[in-house]
Tab-separated table of N, CA, C and O in Angstrom:
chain	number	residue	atom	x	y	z
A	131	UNK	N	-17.146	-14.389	3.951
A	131	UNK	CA	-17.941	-14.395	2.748
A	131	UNK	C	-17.096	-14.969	1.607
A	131	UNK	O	-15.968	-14.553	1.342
A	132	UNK	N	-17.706	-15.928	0.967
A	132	UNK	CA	-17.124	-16.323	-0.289
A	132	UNK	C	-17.299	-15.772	-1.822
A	132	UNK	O	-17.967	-14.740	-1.881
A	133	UNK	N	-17.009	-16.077	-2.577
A	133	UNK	CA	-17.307	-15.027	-3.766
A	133	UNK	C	-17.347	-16.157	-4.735
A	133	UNK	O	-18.207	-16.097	-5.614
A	134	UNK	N	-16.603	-17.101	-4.705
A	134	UNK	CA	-16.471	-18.908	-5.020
A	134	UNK	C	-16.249	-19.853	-4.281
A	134	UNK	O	-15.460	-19.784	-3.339
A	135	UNK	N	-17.307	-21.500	-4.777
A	135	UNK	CA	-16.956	-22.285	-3.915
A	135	UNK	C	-16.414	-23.535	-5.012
A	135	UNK	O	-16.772	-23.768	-6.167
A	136	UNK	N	-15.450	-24.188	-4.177
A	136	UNK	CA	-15.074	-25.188	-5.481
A	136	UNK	C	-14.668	-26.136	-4.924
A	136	UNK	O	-15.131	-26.182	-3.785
A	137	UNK	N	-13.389	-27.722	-5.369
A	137	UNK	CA	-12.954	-28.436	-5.071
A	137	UNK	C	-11.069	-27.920	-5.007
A	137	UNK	O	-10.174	-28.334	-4.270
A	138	UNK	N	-11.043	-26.841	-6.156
A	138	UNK	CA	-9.699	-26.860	-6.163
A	138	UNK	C	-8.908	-26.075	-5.401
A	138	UNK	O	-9.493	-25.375	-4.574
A	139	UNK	N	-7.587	-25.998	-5.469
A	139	UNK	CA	-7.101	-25.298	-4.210
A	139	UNK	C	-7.053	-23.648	-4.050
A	139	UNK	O	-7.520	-23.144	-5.071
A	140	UNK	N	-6.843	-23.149	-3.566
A	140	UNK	CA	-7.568	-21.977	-3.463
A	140	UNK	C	-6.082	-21.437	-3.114
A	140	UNK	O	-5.357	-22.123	-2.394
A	141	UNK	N	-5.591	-20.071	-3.685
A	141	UNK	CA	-4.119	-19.263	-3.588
A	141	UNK	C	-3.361	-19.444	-2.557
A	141	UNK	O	-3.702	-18.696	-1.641
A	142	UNK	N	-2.307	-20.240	-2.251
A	142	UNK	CA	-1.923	-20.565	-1.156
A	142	UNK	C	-0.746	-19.521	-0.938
A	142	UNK	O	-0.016	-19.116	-1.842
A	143	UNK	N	-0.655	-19.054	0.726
A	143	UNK	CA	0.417	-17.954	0.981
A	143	UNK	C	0.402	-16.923	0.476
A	143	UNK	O	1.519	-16.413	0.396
A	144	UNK	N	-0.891	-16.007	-0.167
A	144	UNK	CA	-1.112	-15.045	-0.699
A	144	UNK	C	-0.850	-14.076	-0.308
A	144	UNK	O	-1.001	-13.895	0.901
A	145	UNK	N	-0.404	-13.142	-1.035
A	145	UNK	CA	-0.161	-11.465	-0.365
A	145	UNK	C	-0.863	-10.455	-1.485
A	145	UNK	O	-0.850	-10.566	-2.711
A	146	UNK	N	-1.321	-9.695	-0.868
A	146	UNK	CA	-1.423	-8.279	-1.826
A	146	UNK	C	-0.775	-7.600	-0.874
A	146	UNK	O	-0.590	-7.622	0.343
A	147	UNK	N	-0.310	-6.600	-2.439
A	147	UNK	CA	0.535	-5.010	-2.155
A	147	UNK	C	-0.282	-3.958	-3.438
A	147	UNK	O	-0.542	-4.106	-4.632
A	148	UNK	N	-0.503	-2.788	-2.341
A	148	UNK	CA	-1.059	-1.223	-3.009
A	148	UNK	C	0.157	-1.658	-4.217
A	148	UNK	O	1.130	-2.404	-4.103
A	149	UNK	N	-0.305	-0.921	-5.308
A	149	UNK	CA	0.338	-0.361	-6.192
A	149	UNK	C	0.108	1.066	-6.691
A	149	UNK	O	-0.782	1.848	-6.358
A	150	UNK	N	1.169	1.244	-7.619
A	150	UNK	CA	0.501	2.862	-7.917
A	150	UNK	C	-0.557	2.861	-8.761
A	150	UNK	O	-1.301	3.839	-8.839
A	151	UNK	N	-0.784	1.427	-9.697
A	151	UNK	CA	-2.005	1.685	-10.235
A	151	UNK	C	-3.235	0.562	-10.023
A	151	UNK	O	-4.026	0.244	-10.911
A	152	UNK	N	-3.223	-0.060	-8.426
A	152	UNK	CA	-4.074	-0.737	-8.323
A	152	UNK	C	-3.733	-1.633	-7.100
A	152	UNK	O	-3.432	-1.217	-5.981
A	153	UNK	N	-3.834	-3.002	-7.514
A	153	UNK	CA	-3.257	-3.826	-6.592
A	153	UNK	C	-2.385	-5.309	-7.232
A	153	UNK	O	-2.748	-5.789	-8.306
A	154	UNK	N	-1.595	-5.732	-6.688
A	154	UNK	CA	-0.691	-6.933	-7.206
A	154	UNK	C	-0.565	-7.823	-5.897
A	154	UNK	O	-0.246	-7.504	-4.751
A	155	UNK	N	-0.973	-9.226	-6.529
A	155	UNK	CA	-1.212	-10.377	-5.879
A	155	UNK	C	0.062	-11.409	-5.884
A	155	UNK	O	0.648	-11.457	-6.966
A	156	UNK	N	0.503	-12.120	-4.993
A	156	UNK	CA	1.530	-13.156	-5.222
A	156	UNK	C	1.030	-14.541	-4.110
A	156	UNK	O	0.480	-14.513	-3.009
A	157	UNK	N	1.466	-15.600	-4.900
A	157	UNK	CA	0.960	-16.766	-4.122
A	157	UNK	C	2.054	-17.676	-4.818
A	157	UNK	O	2.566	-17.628	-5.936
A	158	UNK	N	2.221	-18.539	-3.715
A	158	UNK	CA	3.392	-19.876	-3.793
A	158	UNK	C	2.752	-21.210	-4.356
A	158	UNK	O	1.816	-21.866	-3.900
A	159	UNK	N	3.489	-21.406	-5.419
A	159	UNK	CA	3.225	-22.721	-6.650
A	159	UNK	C	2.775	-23.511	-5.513
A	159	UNK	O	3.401	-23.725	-4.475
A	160	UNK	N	1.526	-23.949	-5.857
A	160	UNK	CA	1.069	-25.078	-5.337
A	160	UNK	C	0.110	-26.066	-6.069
A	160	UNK	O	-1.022	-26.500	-5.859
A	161	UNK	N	1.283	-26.264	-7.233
A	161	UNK	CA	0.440	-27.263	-8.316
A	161	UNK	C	1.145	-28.547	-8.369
A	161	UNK	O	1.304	-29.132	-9.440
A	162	UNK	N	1.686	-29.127	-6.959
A	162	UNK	CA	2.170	-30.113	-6.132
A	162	UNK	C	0.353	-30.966	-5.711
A	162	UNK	O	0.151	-32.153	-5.966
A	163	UNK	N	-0.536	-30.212	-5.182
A	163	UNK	CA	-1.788	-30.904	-4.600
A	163	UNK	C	-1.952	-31.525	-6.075
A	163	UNK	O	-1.216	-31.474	-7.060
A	164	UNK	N	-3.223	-32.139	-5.843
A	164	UNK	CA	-4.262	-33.175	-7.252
A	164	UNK	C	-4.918	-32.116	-7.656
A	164	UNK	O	-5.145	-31.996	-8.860
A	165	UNK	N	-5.402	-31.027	-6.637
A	165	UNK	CA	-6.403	-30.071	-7.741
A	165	UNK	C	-5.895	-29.067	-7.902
A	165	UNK	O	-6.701	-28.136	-7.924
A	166	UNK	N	-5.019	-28.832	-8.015
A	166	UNK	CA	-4.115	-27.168	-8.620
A	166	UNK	C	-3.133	-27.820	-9.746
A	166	UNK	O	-2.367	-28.779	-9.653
A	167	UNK	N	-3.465	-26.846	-10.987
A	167	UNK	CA	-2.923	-27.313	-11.793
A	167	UNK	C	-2.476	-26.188	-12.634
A	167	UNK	O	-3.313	-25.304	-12.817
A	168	UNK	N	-0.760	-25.983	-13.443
A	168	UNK	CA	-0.357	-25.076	-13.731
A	168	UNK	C	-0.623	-23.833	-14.295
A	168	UNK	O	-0.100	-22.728	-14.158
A	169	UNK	N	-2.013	-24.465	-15.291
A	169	UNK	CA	-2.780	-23.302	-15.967
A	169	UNK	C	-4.134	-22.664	-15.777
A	169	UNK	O	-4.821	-22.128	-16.647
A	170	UNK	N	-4.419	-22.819	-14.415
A	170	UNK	CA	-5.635	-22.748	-13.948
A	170	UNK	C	-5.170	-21.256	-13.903
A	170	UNK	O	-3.972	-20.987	-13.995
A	171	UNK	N	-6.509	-19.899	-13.704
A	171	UNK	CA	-6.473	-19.103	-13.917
A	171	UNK	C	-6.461	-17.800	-12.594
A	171	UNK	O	-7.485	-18.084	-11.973
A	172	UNK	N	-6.169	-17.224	-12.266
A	172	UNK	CA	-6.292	-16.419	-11.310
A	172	UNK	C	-7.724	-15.374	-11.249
A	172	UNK	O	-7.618	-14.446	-12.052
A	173	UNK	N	-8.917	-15.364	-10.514
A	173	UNK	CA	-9.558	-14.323	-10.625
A	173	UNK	C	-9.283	-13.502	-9.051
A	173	UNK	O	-9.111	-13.919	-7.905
A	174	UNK	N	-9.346	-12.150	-9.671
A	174	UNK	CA	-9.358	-11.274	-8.404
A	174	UNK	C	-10.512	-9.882	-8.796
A	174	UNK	O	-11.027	-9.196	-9.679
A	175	UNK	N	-10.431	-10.070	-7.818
A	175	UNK	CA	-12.078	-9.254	-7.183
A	175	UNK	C	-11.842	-8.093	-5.988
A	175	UNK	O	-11.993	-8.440	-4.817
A	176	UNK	N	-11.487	-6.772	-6.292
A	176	UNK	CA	-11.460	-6.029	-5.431
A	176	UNK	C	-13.073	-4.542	-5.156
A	176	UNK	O	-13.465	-3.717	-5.981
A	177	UNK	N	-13.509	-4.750	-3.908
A	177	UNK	CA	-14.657	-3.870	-3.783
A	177	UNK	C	-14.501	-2.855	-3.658
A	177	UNK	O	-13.382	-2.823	-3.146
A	178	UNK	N	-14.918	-1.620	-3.783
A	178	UNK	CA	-14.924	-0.417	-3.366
A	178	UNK	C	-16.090	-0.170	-2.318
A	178	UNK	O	-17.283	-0.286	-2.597
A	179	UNK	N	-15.575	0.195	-1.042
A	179	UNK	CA	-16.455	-0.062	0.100
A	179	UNK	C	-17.456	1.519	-0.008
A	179	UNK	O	-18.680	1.581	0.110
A	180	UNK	N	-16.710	2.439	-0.208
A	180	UNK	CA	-17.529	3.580	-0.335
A	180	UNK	C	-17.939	3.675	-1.738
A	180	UNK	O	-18.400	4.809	-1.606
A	181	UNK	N	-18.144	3.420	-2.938
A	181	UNK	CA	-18.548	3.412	-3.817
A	181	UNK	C	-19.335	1.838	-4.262
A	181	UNK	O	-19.985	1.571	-5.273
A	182	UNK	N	-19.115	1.296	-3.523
A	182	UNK	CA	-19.709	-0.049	-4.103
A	182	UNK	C	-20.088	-0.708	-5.489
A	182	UNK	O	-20.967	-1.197	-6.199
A	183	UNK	N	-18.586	-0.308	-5.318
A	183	UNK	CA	-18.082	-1.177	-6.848
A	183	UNK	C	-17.309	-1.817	-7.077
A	183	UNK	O	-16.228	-1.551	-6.550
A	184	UNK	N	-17.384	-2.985	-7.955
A	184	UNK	CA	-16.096	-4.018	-8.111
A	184	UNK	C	-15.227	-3.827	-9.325
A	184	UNK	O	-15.698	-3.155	-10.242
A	185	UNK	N	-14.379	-4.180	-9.412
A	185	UNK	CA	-12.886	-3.884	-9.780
A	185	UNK	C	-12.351	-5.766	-9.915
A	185	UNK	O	-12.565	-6.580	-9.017
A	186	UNK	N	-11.748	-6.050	-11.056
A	186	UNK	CA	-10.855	-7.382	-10.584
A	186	UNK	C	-10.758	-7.672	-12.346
A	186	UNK	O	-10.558	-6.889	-13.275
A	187	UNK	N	-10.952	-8.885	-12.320
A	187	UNK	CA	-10.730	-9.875	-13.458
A	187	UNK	C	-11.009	-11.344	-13.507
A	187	UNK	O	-10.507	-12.045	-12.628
A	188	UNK	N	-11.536	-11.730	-14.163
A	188	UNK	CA	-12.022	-13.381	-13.943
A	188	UNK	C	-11.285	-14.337	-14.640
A	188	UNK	O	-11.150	-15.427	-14.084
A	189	UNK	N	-10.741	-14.154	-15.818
A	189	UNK	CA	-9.523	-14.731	-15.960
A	189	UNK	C	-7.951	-14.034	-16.532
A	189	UNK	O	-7.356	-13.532	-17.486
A	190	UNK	N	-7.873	-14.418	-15.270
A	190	UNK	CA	-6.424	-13.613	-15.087
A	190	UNK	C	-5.224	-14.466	-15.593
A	190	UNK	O	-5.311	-15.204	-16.575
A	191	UNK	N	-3.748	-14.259	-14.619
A	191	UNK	CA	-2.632	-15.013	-15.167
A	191	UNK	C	-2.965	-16.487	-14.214
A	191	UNK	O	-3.736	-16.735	-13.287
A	192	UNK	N	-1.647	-17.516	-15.211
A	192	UNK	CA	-2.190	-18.782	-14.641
A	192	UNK	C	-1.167	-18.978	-13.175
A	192	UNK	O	-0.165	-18.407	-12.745
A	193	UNK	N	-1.939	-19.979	-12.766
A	193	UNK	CA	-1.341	-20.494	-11.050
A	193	UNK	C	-0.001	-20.293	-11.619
A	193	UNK	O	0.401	-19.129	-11.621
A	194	UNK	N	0.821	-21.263	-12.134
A	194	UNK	CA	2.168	-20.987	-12.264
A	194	UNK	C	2.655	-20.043	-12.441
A	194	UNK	O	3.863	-20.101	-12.669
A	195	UNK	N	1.933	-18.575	-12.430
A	195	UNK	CA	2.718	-17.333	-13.185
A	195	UNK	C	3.686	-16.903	-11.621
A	195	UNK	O	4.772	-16.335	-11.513
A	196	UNK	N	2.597	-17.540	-10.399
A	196	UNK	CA	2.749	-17.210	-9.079
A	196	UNK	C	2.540	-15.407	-8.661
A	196	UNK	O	2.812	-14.907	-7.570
A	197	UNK	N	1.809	-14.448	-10.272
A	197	UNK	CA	1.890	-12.827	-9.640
A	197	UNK	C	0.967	-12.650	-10.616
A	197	UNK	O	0.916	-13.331	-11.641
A	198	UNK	N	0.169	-11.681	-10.313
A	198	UNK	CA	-0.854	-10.720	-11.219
A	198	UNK	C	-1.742	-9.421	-10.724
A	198	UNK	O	-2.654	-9.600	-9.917
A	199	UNK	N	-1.556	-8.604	-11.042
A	199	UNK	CA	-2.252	-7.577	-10.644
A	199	UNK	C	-3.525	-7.108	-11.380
A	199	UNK	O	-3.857	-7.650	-12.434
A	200	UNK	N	-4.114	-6.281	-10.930
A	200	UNK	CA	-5.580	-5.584	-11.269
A	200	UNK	C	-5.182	-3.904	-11.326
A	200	UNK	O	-4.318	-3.530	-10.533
A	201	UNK	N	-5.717	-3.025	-12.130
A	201	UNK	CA	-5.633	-1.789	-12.184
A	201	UNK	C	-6.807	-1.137	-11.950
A	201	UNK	O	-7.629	-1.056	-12.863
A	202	UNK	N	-6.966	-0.788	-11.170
A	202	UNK	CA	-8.117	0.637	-10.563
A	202	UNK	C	-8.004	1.819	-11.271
A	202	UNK	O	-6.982	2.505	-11.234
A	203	UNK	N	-9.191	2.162	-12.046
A	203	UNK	CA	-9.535	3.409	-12.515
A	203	UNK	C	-9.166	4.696	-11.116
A	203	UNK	O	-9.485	4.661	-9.927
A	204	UNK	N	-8.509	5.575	-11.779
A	204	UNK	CA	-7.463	6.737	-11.030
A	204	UNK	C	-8.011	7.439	-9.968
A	204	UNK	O	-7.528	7.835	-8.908
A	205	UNK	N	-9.238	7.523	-10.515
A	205	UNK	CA	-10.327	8.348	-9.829
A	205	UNK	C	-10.713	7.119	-8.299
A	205	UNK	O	-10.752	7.654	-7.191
A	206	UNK	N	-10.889	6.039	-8.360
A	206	UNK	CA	-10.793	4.978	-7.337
A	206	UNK	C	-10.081	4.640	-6.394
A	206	UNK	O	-10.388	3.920	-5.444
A	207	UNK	N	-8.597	5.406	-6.734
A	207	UNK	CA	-7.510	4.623	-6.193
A	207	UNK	C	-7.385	4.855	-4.798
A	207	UNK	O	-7.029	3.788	-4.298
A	208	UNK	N	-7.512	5.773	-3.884
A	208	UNK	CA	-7.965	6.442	-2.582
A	208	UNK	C	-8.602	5.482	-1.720
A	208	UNK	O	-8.395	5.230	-0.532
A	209	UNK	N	-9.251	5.093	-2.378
A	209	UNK	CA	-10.505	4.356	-1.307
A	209	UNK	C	-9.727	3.226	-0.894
A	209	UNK	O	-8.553	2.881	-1.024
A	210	UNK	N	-11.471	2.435	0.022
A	210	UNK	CA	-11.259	1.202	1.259
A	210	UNK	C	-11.494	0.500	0.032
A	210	UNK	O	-12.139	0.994	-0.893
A	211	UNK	N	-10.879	-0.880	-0.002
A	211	UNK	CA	-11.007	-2.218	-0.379
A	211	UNK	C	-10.904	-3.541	0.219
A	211	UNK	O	-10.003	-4.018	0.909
A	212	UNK	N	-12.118	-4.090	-0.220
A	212	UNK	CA	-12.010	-5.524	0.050
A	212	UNK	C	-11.643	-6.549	-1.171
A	212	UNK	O	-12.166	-6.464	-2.282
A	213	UNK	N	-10.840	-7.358	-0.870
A	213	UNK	CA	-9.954	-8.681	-2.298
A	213	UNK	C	-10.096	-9.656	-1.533
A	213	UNK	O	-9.867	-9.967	-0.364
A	214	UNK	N	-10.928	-10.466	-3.311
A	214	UNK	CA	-10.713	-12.151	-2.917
A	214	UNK	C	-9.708	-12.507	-3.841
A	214	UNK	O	-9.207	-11.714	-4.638
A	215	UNK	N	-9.442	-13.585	-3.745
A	215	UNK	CA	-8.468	-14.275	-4.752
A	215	UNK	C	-9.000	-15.989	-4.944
A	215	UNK	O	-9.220	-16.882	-4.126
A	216	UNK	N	-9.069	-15.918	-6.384
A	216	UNK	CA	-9.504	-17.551	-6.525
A	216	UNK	C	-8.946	-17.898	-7.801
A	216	UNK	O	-8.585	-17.053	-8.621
A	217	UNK	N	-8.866	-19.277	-7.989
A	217	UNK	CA	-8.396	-19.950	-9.218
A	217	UNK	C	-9.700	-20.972	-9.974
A	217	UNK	O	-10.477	-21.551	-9.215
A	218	UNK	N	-9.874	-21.149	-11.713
A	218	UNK	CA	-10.576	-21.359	-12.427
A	218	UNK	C	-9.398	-22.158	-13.133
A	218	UNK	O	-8.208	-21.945	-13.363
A	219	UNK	N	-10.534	-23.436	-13.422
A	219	UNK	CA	-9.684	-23.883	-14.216
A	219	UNK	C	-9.427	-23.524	-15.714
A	219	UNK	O	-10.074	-22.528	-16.038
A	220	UNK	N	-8.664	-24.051	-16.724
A	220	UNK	CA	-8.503	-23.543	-17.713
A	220	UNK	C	-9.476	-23.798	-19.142
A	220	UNK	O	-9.509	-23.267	-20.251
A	221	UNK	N	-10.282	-24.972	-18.431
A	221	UNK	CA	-11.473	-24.941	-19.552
A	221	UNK	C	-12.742	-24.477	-18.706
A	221	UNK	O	-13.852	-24.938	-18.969
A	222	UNK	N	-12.542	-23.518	-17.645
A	222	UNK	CA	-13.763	-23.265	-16.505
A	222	UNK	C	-14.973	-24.074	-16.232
A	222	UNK	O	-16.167	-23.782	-16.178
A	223	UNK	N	-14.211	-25.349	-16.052
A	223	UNK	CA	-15.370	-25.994	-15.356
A	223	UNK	C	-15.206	-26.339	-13.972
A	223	UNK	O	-16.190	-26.754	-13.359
A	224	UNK	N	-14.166	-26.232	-13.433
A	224	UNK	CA	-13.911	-26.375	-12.032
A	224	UNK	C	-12.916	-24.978	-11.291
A	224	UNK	O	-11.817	-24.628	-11.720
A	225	UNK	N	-13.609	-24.382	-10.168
A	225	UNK	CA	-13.302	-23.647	-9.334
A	225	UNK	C	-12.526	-23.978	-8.206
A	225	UNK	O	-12.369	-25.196	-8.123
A	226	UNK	N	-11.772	-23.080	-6.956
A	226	UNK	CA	-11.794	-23.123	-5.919
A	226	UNK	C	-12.863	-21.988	-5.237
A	226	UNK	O	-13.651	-21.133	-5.639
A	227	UNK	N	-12.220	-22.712	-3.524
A	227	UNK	CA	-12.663	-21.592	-2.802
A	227	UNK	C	-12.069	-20.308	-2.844
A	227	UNK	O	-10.848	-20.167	-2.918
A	228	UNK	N	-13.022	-19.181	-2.791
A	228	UNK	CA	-12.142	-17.626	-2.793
A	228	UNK	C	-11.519	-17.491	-1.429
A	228	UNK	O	-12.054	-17.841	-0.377
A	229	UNK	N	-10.447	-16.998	-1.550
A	229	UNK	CA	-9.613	-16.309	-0.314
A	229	UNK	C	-9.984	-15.110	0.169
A	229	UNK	O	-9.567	-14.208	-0.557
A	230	UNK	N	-10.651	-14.698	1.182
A	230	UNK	CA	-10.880	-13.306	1.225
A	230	UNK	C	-9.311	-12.813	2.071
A	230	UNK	O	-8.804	-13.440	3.002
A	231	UNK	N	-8.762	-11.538	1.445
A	231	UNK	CA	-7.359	-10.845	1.722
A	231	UNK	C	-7.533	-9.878	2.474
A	231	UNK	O	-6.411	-9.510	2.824
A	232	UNK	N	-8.434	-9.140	3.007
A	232	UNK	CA	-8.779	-8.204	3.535
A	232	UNK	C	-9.340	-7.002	2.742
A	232	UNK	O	-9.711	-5.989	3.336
């Protein structure tokens, strides 16, 4: 399932790690391609499978920051999640595809 579809490159070598107050994302500079470009924006999108609710940010830190996390309300933090990860450009007119992370 996608969450975005686009031309640009989409978080390359991504990882998430639990945190204590949420989750934190890392992905390897890849503003080497034509469509990734340093200040394009990070959105992340995490679900709550038993509550069915989303959690994330739509514009986040930029590709070059290569890290950014999301914070989950306390009461949330327990649960199953599903994360995408995608990049926006910096005047949002061009997207990538979302990464689904598990």
């Amino acid at each position: 399932m996608l969450i975005s579809t686009g031309q640009f490159v989409a978080p390359v070598n991504a990882n998430i790690v639990k945190s204590d107050t949420g989750f934190w994302a890392s992905w390897n500079d890849d503003t080497d391609y034509k469509t990734a470009f340093y200040d394009d924006r990070l959105i992340f999108l995490a679900y709550d499978v038993q509550n069915e609710r989303a959690f994330g940010n739509r514009i986040g830190p930029a590709r070059s920051e290569k890290e950014g996390g999301i914070v989950i309300p306390e009461s949330e933090r327990g649960n199953t999640y599903h994360i995408w990860l995608a990049f926006v450009s910096d005047q949002r007119d061009k997207i990538s595809n979302s990464s689904y992370m598990g």
